[in-house]
mmCIF file of C-alpha atoms and ligand atoms in Angstrom:
data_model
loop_
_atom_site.group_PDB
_atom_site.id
_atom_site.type_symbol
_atom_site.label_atom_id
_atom_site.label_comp_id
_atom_site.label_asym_id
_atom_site.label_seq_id
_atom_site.Cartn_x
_atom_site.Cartn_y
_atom_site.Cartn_z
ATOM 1 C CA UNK A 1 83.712 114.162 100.989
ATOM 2 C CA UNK A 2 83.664 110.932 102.379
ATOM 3 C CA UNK A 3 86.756 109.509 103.873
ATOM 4 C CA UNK A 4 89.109 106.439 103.444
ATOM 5 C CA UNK A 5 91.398 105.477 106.668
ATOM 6 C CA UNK A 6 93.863 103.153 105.745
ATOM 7 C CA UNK A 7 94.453 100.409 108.399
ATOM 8 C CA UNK A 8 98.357 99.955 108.383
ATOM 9 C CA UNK A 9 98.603 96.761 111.035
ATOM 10 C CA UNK A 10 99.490 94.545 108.429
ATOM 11 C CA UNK A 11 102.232 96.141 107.560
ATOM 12 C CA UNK A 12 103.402 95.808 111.620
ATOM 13 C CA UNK A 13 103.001 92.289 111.074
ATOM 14 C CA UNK A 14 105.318 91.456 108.397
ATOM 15 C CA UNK A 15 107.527 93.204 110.606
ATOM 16 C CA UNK A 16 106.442 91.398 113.492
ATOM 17 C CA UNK A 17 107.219 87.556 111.226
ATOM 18 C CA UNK A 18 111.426 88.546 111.825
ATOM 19 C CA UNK A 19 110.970 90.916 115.320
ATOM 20 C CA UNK A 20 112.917 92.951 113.302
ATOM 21 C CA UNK A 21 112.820 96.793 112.413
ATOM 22 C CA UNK A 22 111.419 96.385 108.698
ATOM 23 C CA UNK A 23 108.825 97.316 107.221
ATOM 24 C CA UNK A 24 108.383 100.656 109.513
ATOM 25 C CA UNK A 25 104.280 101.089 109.877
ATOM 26 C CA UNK A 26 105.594 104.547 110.797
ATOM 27 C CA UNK A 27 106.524 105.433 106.959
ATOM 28 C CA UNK A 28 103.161 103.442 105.753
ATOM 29 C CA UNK A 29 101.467 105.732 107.296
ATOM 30 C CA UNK A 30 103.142 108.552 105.573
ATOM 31 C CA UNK A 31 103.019 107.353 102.279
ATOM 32 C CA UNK A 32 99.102 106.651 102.802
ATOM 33 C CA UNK A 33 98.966 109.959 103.967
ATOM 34 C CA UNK A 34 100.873 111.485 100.320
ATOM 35 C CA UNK A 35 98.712 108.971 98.476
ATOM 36 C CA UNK A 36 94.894 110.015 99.692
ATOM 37 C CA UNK A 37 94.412 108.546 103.176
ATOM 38 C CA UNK A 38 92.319 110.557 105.245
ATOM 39 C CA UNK A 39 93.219 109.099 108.177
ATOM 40 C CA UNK A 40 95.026 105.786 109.821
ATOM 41 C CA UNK A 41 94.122 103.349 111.127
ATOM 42 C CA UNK A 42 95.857 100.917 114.471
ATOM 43 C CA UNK A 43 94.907 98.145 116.362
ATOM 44 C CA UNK A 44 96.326 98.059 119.595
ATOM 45 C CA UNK A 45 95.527 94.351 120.725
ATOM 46 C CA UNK A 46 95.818 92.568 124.280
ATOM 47 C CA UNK A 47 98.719 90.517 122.488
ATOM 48 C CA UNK A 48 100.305 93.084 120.978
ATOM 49 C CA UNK A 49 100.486 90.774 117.625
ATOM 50 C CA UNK A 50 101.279 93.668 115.370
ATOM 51 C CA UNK A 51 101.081 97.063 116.210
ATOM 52 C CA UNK A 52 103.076 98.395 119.057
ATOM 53 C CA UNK A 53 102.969 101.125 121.913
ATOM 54 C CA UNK A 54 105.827 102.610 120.861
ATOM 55 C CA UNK A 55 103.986 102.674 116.954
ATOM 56 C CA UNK A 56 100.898 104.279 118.144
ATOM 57 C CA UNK A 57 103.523 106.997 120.259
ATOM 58 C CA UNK A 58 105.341 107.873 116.881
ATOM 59 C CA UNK A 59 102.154 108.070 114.780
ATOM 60 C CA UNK A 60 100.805 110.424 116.936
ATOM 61 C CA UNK A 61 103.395 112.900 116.789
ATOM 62 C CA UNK A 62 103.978 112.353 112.945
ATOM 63 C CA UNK A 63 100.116 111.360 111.711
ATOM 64 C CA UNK A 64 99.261 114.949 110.130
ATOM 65 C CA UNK A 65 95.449 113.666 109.299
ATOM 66 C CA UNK A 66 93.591 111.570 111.603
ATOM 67 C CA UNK A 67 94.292 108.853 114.134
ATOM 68 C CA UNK A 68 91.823 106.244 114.413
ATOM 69 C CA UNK A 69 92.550 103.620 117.059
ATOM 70 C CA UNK A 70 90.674 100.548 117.420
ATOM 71 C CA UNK A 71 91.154 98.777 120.746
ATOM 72 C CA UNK A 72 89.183 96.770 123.517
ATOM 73 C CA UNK A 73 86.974 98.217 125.991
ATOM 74 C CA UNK A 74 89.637 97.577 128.820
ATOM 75 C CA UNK A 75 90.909 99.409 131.267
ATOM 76 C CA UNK A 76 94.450 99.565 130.056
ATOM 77 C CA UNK A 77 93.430 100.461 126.436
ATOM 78 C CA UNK A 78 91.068 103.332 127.835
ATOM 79 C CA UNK A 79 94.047 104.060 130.077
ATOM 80 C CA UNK A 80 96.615 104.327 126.787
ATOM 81 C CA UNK A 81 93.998 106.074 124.852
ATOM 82 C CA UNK A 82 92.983 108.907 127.351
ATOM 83 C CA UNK A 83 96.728 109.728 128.013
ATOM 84 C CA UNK A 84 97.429 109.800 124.182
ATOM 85 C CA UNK A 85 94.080 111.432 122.725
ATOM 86 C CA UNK A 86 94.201 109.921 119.414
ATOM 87 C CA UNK A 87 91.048 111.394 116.878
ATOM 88 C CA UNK A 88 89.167 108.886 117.207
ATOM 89 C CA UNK A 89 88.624 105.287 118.827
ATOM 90 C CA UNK A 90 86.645 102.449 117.574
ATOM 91 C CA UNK A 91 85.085 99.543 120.190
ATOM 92 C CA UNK A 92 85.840 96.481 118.858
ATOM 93 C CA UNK A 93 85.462 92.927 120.336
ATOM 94 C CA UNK A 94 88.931 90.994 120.832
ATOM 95 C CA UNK A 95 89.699 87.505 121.484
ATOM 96 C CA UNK A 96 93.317 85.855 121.679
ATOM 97 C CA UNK A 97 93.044 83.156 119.579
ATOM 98 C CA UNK A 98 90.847 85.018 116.305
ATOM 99 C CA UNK A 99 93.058 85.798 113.196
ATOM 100 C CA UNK A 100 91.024 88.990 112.545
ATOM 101 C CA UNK A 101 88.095 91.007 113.986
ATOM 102 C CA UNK A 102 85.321 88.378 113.926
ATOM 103 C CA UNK A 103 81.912 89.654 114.172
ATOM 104 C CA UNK A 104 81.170 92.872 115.572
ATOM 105 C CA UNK A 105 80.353 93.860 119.220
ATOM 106 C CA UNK A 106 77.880 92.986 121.894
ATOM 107 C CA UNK A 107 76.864 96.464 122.702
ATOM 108 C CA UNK A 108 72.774 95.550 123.598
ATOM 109 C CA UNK A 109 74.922 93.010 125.910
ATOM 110 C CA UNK A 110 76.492 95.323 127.711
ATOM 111 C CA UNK A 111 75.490 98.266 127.853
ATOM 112 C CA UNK A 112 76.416 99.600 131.477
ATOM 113 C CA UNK A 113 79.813 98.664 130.814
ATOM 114 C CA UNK A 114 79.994 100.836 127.288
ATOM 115 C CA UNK A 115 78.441 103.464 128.341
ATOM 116 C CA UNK A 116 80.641 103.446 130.771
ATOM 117 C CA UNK A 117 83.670 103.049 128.290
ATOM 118 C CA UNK A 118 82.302 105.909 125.847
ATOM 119 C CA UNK A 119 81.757 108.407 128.194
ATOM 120 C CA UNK A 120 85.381 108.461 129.545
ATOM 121 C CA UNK A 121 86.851 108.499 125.820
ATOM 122 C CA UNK A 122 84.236 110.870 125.040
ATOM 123 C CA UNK A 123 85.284 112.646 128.194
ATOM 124 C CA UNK A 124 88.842 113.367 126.810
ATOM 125 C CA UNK A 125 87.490 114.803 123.845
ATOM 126 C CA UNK A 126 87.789 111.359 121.565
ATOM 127 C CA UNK A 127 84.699 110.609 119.177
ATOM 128 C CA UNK A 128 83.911 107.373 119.682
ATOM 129 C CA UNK A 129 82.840 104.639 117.418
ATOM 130 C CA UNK A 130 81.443 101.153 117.934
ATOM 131 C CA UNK A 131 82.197 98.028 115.568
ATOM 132 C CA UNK A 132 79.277 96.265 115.258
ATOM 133 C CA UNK A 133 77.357 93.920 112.897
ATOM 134 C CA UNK A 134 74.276 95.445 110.849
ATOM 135 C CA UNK A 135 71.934 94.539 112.986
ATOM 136 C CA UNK A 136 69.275 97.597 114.275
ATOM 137 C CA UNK A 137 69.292 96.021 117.636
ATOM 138 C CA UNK A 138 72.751 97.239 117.865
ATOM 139 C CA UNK A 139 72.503 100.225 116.174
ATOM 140 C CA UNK A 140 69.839 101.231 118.547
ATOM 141 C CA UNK A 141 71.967 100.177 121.865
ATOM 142 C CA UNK A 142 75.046 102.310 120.187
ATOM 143 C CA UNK A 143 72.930 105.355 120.442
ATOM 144 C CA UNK A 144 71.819 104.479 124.025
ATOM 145 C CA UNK A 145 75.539 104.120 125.235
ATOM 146 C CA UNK A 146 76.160 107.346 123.693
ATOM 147 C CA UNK A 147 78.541 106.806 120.690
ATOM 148 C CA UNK A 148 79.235 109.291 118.357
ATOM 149 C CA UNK A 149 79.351 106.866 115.603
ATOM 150 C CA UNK A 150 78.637 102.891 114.789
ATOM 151 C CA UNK A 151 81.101 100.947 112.305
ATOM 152 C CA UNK A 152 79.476 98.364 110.145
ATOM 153 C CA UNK A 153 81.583 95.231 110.022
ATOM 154 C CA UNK A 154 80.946 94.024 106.518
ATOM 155 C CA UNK A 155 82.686 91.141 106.560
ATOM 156 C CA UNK A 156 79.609 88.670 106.038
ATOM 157 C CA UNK A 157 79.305 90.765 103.222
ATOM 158 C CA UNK A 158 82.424 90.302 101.815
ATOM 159 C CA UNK A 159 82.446 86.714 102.118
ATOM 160 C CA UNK A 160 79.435 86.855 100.303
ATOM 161 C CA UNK A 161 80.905 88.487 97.600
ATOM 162 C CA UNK A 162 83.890 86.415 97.201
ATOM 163 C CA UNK A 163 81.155 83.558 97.294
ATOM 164 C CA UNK A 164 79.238 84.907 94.561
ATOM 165 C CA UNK A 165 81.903 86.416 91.871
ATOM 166 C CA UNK A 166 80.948 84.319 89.871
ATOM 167 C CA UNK A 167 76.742 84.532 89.013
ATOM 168 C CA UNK A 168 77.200 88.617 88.658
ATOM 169 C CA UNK A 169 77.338 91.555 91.539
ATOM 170 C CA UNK A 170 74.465 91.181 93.683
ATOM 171 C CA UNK A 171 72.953 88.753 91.308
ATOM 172 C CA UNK A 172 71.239 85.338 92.811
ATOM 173 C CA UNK A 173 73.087 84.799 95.487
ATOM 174 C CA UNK A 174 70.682 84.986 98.626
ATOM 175 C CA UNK A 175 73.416 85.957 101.326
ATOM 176 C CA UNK A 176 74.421 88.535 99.271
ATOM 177 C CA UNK A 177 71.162 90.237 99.162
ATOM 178 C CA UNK A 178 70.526 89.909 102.078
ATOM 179 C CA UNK A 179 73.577 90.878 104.044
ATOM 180 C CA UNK A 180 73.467 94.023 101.817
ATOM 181 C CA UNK A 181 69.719 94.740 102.584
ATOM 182 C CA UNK A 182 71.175 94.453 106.584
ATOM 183 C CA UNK A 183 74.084 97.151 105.733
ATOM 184 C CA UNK A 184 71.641 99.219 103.578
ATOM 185 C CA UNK A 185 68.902 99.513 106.720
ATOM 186 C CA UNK A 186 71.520 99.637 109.461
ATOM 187 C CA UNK A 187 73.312 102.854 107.531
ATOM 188 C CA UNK A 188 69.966 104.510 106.787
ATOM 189 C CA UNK A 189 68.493 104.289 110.405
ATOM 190 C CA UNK A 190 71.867 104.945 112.200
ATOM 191 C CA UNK A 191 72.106 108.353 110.153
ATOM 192 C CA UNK A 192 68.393 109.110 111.127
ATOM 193 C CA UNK A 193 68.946 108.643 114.816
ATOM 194 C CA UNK A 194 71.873 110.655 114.622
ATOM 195 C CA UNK A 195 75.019 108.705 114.452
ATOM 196 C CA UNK A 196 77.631 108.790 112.110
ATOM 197 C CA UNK A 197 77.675 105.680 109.875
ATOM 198 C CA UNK A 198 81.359 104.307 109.175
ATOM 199 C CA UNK A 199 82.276 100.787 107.376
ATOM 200 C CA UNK A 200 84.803 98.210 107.111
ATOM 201 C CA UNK A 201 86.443 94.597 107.256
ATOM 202 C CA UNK A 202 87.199 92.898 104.084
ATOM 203 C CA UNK A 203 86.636 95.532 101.670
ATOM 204 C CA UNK A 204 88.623 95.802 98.194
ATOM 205 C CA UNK A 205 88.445 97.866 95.414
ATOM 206 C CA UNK A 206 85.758 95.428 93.652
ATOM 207 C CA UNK A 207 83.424 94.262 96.479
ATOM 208 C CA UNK A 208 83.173 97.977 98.016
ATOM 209 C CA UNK A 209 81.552 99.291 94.726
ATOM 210 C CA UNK A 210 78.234 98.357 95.797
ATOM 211 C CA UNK A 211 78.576 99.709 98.991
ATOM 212 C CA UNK A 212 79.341 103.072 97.657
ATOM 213 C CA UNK A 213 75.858 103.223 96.665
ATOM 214 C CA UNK A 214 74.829 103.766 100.242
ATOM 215 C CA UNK A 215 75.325 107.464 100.754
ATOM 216 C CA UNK A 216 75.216 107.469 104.518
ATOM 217 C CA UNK A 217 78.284 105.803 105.053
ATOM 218 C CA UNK A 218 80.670 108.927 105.425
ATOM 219 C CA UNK A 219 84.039 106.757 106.888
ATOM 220 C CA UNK A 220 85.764 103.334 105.302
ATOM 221 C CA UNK A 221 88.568 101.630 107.274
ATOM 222 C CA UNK A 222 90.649 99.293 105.290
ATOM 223 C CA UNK A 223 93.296 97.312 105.796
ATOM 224 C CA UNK A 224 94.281 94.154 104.355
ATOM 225 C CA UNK A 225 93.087 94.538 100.340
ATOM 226 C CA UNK A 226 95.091 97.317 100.173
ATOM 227 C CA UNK A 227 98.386 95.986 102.172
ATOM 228 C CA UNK A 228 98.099 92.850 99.612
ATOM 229 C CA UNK A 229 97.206 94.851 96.250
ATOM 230 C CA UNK A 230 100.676 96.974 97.557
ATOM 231 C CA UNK A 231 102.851 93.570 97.467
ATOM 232 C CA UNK A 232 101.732 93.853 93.525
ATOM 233 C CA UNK A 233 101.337 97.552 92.713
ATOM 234 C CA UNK A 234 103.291 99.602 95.898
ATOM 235 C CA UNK A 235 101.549 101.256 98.753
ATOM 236 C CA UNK A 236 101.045 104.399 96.951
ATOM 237 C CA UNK A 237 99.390 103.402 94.393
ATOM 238 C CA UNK A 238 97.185 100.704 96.275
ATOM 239 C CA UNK A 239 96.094 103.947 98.570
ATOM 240 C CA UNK A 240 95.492 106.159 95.543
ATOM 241 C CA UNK A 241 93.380 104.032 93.733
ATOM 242 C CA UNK A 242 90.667 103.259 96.764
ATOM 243 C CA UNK A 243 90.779 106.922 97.521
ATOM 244 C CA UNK A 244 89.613 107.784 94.293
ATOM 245 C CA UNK A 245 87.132 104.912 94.298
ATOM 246 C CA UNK A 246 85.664 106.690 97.807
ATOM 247 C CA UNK A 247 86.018 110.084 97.423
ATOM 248 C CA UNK A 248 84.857 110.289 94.049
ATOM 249 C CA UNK A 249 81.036 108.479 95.305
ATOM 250 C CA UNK A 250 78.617 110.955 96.353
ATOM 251 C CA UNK A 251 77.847 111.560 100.476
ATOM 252 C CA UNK A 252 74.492 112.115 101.569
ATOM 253 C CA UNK A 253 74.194 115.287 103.632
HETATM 254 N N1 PXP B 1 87.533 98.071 110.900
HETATM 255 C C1 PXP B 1 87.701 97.359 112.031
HETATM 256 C C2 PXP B 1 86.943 97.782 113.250
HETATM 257 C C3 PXP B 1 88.599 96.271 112.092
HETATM 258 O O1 PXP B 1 88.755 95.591 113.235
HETATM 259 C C4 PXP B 1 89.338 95.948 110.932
HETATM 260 C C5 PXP B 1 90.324 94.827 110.971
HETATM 261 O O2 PXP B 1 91.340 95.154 111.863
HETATM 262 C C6 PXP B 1 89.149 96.727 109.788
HETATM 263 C C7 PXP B 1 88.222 97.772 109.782
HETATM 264 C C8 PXP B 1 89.915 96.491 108.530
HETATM 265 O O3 PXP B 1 89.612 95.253 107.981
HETATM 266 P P1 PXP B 1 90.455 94.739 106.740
HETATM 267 O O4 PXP B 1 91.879 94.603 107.196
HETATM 268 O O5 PXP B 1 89.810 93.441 106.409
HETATM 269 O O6 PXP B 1 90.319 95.778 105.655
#
């Protein structure tokens, strides 16, 4: 079945606006967990802008599915992730002053550096995946650093999407096409050299539909739709309802 991990560091940050206690991330995670999850997901950042050590210490002795934890190649977030052994880790570029994850990693760029950063994760038993755009390039230089897995950030995608709502799904809107040609070739040759073939960034329950279509991709991580749909409709039910959009699509063995 394929899986959904729900990215709870939005739910840190609302906290974060008052410095306060409120809403706990801790509890998200547990009611994502009740509602479908099959895993969560944190972002440990440089800045420590939303999620916190001290969150990532009490998810991992409460998290009862998986702990995905996306974080810098640096040597304090290989340090904090060795020590703690979450599930899994995802690469992902970082800069201070971005709102969000923009664009996906460098890896053909440098290479010495993450193999370097894999094989230590992968040394204390963490799979390890790599955010990166869908670009074969990349895909290749994942498998050459040794990654268990590649994430496809879709957010080009999505924006594409939002673009196009209006001339139909997929219909005549060039970037569209295109970007999901990029995601469709990516998935399908990443899954032939070996790698497991995760998604995420901007996905909601209408733009992911196509997506679902590509049977390779076994892993979504998803934050923000479903953080704003539970402002509307609760947590639980914004969980539920993208869990049963993902596990009820077909995997491809
Ligand atoms: N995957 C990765 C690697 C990310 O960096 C992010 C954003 O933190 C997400 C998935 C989730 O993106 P969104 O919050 O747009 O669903």
């Amino acid at each position: 079945m394929r899986r959904l991990g729900v990215n709870i560091d939005h739910v840190a940050t609302l906290r974060q606006a008052r410095g306060g206690i409120a809403p706990e991330p801790v509890v998200a995670a547990g009611i994502a967990e009740l509602n479908g999850a099959d895993g969560i997901t944190v972002h440990l950042r440089e800045d420590r802008r939303h999620i916190q050590d001290r969150d990532l210490d009490i998810l991992m002795q409460t998290v009862q599915t998986r702990i995905n934890l996306e974080m810098a190649a640096t040597e304090e977030m290989i340090g904090i992730a060795t020590r703690l052994r979450p599930y899994s880790v995802t690469l992902v570029p970082e800069k201070r002053q971005e709102l969000t994850t923009e664009g996906g990693l460098n890896v053909l760029g440098q290479r010495e550096a993450l193999h370097n950063a894999v094989s230590r994760l992968r040394d204390a038993g963490i799979l390890v995946s790599l955010f990166i755009d869908p670009d074969l390039a990349q895909v290749r230089a994942s498998k050459q650093v040794g990654a268990d897995a590649f994430e496809i950030h879709t957010g080009t995608y999505c924006e594409a999407f939002h673009a196009g709502k209006q001339v139909g799904v997929l219909g005549n809107v060039p970037v569209l096409r295109e970007e999901m040609g990029k995601i469709r070739v990516a998935a399908s040759y990443g899954k032939n050299v070996g790698l497991k073939v995760f998604a995420g960034h901007g996905l909601d329950v209408r733009n992911i539909v196509p997506i679902l279509e590509l049977p390779e991709i076994e892993e979504f991580n998803i934050g923000h739709s479903i953080i704003a749909r539970a402002v509307f409709i609760g947590l639980g039910a914004a969980v539920r309802e993208m869990a049963d959009l993902i596990h009820g699509a077909p995997l491809s063995r």
